Coordinates of C-alpha atoms and ligand atoms in Angstrom, one line a residue:
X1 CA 93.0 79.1 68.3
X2 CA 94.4 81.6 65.8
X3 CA 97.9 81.4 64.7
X4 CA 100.4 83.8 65.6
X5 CA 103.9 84.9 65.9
X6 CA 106.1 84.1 68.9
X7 CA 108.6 86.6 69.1
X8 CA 111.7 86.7 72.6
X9 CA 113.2 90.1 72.2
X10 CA 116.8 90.3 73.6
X11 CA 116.2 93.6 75.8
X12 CA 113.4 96.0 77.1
X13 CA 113.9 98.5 73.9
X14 CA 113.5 95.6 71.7
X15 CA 110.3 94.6 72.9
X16 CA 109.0 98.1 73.0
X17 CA 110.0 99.0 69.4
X18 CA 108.1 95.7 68.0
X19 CA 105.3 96.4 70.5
X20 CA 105.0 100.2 69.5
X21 CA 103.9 98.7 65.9
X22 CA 100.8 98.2 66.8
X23 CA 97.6 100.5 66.6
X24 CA 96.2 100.1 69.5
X25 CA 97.2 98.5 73.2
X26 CA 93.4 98.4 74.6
X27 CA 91.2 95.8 73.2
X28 CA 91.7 94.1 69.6
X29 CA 95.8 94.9 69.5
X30 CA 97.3 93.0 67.5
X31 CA 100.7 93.1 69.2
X32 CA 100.8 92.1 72.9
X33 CA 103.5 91.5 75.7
X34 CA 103.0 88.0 77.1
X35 CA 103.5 87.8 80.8
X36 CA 102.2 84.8 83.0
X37 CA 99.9 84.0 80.0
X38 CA 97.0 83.3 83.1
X39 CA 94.7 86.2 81.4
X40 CA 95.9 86.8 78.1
X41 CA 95.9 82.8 77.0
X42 CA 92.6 82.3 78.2
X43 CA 91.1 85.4 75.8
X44 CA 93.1 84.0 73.1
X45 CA 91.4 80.5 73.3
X46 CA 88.0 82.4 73.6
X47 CA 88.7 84.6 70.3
X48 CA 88.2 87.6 72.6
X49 CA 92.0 88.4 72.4
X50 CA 93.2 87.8 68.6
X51 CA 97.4 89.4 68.6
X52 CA 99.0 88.4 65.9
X53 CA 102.4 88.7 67.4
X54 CA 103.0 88.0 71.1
X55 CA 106.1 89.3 72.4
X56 CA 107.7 86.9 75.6
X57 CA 108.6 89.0 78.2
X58 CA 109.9 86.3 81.2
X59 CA 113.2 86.9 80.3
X60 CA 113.7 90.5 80.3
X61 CA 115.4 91.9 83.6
X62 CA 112.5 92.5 85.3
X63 CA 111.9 90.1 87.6
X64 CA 114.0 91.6 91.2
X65 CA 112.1 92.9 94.3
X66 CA 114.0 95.8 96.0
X67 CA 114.3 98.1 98.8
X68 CA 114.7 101.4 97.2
X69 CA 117.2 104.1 99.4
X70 CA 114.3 106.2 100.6
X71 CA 113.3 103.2 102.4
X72 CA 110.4 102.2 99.5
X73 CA 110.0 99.2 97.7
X74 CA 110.7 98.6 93.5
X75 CA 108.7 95.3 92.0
X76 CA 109.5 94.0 88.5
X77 CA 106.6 93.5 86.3
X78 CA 107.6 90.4 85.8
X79 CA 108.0 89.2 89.9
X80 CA 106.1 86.3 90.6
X81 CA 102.6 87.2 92.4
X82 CA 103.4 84.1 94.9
X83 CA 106.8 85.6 95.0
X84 CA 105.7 88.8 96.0
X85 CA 103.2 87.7 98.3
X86 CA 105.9 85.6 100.4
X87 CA 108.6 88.8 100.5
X88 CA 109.7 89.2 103.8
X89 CA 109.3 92.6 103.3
X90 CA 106.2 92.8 101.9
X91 CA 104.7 90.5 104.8
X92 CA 106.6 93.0 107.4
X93 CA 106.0 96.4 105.9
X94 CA 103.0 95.8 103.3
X95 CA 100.7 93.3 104.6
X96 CA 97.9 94.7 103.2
X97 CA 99.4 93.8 99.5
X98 CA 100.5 90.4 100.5
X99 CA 97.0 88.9 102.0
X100 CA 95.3 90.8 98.6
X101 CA 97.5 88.7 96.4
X102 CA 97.2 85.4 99.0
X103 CA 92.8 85.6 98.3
X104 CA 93.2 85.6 94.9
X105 CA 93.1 82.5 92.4
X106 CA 95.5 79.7 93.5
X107 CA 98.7 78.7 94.2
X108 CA 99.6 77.3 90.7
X109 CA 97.9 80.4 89.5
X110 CA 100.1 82.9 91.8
X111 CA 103.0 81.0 90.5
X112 CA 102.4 82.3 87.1
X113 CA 100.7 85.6 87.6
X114 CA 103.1 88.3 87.6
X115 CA 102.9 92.3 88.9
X116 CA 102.1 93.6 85.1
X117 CA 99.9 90.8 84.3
X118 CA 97.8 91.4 87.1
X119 CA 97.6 95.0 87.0
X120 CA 96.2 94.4 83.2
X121 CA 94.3 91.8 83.8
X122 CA 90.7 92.0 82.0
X123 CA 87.1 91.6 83.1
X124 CA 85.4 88.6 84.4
X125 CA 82.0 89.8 82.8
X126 CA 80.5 86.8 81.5
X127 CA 79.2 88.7 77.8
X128 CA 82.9 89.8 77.5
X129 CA 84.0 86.4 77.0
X130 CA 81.5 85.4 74.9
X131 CA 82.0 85.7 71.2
X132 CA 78.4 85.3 70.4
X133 CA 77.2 87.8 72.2
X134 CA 77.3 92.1 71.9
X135 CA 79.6 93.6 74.0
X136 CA 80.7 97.5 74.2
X137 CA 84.1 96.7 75.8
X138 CA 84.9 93.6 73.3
X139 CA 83.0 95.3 69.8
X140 CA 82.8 99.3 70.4
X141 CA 78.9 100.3 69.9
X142 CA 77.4 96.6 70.0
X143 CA 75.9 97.7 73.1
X144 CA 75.9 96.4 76.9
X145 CA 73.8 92.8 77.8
X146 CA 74.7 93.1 81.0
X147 CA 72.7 96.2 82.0
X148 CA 69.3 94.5 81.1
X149 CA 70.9 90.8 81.9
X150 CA 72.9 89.2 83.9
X151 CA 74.8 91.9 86.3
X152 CA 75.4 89.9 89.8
X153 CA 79.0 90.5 89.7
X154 CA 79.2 93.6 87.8
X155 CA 79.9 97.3 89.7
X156 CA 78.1 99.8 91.3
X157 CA 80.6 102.4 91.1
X158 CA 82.1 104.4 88.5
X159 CA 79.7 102.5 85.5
X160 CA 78.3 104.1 82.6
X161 CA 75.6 103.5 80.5
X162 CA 78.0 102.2 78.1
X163 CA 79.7 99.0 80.6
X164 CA 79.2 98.3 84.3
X165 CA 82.0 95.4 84.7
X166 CA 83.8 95.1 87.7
X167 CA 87.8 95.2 87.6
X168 CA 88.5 91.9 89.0
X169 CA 91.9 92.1 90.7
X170 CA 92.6 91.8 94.8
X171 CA 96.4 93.0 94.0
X172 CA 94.9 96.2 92.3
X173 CA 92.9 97.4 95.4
X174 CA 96.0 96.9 97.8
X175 CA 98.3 98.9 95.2
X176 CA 96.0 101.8 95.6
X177 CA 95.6 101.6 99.4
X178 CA 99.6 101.6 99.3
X179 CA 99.7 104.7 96.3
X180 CA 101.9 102.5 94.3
X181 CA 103.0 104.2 91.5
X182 CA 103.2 102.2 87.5
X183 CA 106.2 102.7 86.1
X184 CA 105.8 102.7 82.0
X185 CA 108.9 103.0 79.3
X186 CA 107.2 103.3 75.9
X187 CA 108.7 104.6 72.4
X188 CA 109.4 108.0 73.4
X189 CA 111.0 107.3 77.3
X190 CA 109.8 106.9 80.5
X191 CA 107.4 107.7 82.5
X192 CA 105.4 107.4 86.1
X193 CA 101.6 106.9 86.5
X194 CA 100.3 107.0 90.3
X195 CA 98.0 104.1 90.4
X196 CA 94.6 106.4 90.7
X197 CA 95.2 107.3 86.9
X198 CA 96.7 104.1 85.5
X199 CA 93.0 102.4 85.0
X200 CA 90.1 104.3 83.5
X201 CA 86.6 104.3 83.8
X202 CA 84.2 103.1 80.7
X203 CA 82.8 106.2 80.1
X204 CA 81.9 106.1 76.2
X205 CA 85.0 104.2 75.7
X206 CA 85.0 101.0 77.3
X207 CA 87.3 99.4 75.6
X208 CA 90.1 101.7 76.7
X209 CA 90.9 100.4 79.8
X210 CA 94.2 102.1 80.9
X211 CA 96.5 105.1 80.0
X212 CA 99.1 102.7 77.9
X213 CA 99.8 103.7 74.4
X214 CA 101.2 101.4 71.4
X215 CA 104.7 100.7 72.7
X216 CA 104.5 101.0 76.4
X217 CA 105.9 98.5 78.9
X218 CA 105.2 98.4 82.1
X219 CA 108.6 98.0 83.8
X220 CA 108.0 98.0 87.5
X221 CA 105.6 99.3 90.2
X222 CA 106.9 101.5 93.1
X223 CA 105.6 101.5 96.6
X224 CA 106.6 104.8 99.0
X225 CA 108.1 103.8 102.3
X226 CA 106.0 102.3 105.0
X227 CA 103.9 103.8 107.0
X228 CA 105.2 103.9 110.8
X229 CA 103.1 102.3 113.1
X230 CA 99.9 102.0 110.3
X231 CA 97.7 99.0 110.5
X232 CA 96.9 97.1 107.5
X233 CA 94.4 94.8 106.3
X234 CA 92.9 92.8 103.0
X235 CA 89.4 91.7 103.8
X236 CA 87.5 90.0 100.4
X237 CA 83.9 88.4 100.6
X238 CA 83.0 86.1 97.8
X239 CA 80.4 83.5 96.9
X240 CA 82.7 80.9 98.2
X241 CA 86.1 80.8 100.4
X242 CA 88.8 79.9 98.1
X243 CA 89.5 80.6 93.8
X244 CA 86.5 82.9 93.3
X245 CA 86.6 86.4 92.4
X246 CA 85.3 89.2 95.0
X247 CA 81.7 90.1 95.3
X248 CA 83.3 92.9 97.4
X249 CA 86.6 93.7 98.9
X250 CA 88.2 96.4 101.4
X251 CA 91.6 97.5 101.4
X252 CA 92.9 99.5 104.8
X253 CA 95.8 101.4 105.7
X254 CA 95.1 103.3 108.8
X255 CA 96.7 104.5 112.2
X256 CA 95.8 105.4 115.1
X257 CA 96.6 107.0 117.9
X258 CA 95.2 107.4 121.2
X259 CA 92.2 106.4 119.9
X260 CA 91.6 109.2 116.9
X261 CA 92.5 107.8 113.1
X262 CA 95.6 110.1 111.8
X263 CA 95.6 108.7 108.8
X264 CA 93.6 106.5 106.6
X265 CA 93.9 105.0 103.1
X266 CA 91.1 103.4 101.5
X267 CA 90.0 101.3 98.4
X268 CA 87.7 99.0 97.4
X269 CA 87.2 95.6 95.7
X270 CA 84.7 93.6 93.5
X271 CA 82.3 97.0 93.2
X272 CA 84.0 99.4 91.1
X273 CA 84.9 99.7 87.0
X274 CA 88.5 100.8 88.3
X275 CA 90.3 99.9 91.7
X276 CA 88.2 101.7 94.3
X277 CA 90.3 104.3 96.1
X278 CA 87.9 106.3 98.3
X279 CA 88.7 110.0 99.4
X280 CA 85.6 110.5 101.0
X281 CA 86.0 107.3 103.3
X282 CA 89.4 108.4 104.3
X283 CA 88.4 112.1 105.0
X284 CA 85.8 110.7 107.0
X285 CA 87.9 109.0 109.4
X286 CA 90.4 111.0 110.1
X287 CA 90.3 112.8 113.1
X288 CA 87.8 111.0 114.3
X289 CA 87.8 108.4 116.8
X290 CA 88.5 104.8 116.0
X291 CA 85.1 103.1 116.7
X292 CA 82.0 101.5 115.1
X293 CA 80.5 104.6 115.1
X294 CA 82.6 106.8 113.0
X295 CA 83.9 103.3 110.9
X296 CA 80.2 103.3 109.6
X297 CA 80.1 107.0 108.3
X298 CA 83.2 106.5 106.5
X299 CA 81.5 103.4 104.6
X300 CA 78.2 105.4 104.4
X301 CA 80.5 108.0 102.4
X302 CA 82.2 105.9 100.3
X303 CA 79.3 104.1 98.9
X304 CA 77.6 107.1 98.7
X305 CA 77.5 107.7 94.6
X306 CA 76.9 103.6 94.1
X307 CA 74.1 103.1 91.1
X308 CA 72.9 99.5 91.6
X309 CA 71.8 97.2 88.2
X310 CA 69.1 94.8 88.5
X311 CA 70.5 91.6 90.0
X312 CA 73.5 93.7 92.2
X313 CA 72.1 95.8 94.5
X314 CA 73.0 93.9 97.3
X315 CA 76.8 95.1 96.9
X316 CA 76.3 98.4 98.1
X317 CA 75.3 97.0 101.7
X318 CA 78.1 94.2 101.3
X319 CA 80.8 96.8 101.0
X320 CA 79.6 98.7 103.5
X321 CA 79.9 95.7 106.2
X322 CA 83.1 94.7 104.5
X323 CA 84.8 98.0 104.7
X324 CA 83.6 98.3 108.1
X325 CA 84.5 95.0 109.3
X326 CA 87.8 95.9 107.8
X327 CA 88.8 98.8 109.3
X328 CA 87.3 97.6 113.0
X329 CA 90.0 94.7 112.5
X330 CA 92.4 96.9 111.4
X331 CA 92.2 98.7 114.6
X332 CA 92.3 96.0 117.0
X333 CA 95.7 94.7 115.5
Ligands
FAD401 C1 90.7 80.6 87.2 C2 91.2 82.0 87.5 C3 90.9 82.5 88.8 C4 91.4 83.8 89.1 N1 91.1 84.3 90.3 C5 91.5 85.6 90.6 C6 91.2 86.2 91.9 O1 90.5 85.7 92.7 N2 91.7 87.5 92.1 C7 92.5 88.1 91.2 O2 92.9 89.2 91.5 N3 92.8 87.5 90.1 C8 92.4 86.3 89.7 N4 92.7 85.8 88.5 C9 93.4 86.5 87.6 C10 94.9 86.5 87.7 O3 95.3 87.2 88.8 C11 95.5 87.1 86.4 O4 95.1 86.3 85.3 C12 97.0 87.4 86.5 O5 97.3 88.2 87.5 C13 97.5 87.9 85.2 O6 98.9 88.0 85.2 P1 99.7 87.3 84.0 O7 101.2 87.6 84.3 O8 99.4 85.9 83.8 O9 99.2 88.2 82.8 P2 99.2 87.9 81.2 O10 98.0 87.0 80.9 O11 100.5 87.5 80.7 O12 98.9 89.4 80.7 C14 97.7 90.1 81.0 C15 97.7 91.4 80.2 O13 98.7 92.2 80.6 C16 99.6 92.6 79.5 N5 100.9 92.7 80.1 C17 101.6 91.7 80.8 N6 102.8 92.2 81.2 C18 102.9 93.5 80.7 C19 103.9 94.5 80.8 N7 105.0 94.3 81.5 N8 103.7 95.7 80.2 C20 102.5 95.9 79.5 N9 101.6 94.9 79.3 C21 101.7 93.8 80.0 C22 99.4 91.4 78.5 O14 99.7 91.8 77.2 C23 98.0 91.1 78.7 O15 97.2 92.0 77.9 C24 92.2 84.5 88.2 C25 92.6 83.9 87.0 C26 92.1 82.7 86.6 C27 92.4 82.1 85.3
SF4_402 S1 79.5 95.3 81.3 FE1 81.1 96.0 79.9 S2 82.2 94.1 79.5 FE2 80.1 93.5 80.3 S3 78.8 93.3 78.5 FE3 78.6 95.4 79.2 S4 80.1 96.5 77.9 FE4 80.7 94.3 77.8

């Protein structure tokens, strides 16, 4: 591994007026906030992740959960994704972000993980951590492998021709159900992203993965106030039951009553370049009523613009089920 500089900053300004030094906060920084260390170690022992300064961020005040007084929720970046998960609250009132975090990786892995962390965590596509081979996302205009190679796992939706991987988070697709919104402070203040525009899509730019700018922190994540009454539920389908990324995932915040949906929220897992939030899905089901019939034009509509690669096309048919399975589940709670 490469050698670098450890630096503890003694508040949040302090870490943001080292971290605004450097050129870039997308791929090949050189300065980078170290949360959990569960993504960011790993790339550094690959080479993929080279910083030559790593600020430590664990002991900034970031780490409360708390019930905000219009009744939604504030989560420090730093806040444990185990202790997250296991927040009475968040089992009561957000369910659907609790079992999301509970599929993913493992215990001693939740442990570490924190809010941030996971929000930024990187791509499981195997020619991204790979050194020795091209990769658009890890060396800008190398080109992609993984269109003509090995694409299993990669996404159907939202890819270019420049990268097709697949954001790999659970937590990610249950923010988006919820609307969370990121909460940033960077060299020149403050500032709120809704979730939809925090991650990007590849476009010509792969390597750009987010809106974060030299400087910016990610300070907490807000959720709005619960939904009266809406049913909630996580669903992931993977290649094996326990610490292995999703193939596919559905996310579902609906209710219903007297049989008709009234409101849906969507997203999906494991097939899209960004969390999966789908409109068309949730227009779709509202008004209609809550059965297999109308659960399976909602799923028709939100795999609607997939483009499958060579090895992946089976996704588009595995989200379907999933998302439907999801939201028949969902109902009968
Ligand atoms: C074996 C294994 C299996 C896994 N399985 C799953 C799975 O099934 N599902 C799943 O969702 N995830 C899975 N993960 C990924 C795991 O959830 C992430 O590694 C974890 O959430 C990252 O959080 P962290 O705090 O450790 O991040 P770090 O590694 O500390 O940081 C990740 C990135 O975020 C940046 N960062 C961190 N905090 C901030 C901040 N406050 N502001 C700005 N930038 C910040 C860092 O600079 C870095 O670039 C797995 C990981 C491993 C190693
Ligand atoms: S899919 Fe993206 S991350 Fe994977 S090889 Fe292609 S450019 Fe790199």
């Amino acid at each position: 591994m490469h050698t670098f500089e450890f630096i503890r900053p003694a508040d949040s300004a302090a870490a943001v007026s080292i971290a605004a030094q450097t050129k870039t906060v997308q791929q090949g920084a050189d300065v980078r906030f170290l949360a959990g260390g569960t993504t960011l170690l790993d790339l550094m022992k690959l080479n993929v992740e080279t910083p030559a300064r790593l600020i430590d961020i664990n002991r900034l005040p970031l780490d409360k959960i708390e019930v905000m007084p219009d009744g939604g929720l504030k989560i420090g970046a730093t806040v444990r994704n185990s202790d997250l998960a296991h927040h009475p609250t968040v089992q009561r009132d957000y369910t659907v972000l609790s079992q999301a975090i509970l599929a993913g990786a493992s215990a001693q892995l939740r442990n570490m993980a924190t809010t941030a962390g996971n929000l930024l965590q990187r791509t499981r596509c195997m020619y991204f951590r790979d050194t020795a081979m091209p990769c658009n996302k890890r060396e800008p205009g190398t080109g992609c492998p993984a269109i003509a190679g090995s694409n299993r796992t990669l996404a159907v939706l939202g890819t270019s021709e420049h990268c097709i991987a697949t954001n790999p988070s659970d937590m990610n697709v249950a923010m988006a159900a919820l609307e969370a919104t990121v909460h940033v402070q960077g060299p020149s203040g403050t500032r709120a992203v809704p979730i939809g525009d925090f991650h990007l899509l590849p476009g010509s730019t792969p390597q750009r993965e987010t809106v974060l700018e030299p400087g910016d922190l990610v300070t907490h994540v807000t959720l709005p106030p619960p939904i009266a009454g809406s049913k909630q539920v996580y669903l992931k389908l993977r290649d094996r039951a326990s610490y292995e990324f999703a193939l596919a995932s559905a996310a579902v915040v609906i209710t219903v009553a007297g049989g008709t949906v009234t409101r849906a929220r969507v997203a999906l897992g494991g097939v899209g370049t960004k969390p999966w939030r789908s409109p068309e899905a949730e227009a779709a089901l509202v008004g209609q009523t809550a059965d297999a019939t109308s659960f399976r034009s909602a799923t028709e509509a939100a795999l609607r613009g997939a483009r499958p690669q060579s090895e992946n096309g089976f996704k588009i048919e595995l989200a379907r089920r999933c998302l439907t399975h999801a939201l028949q589940t969902a109902a009968l709670s």
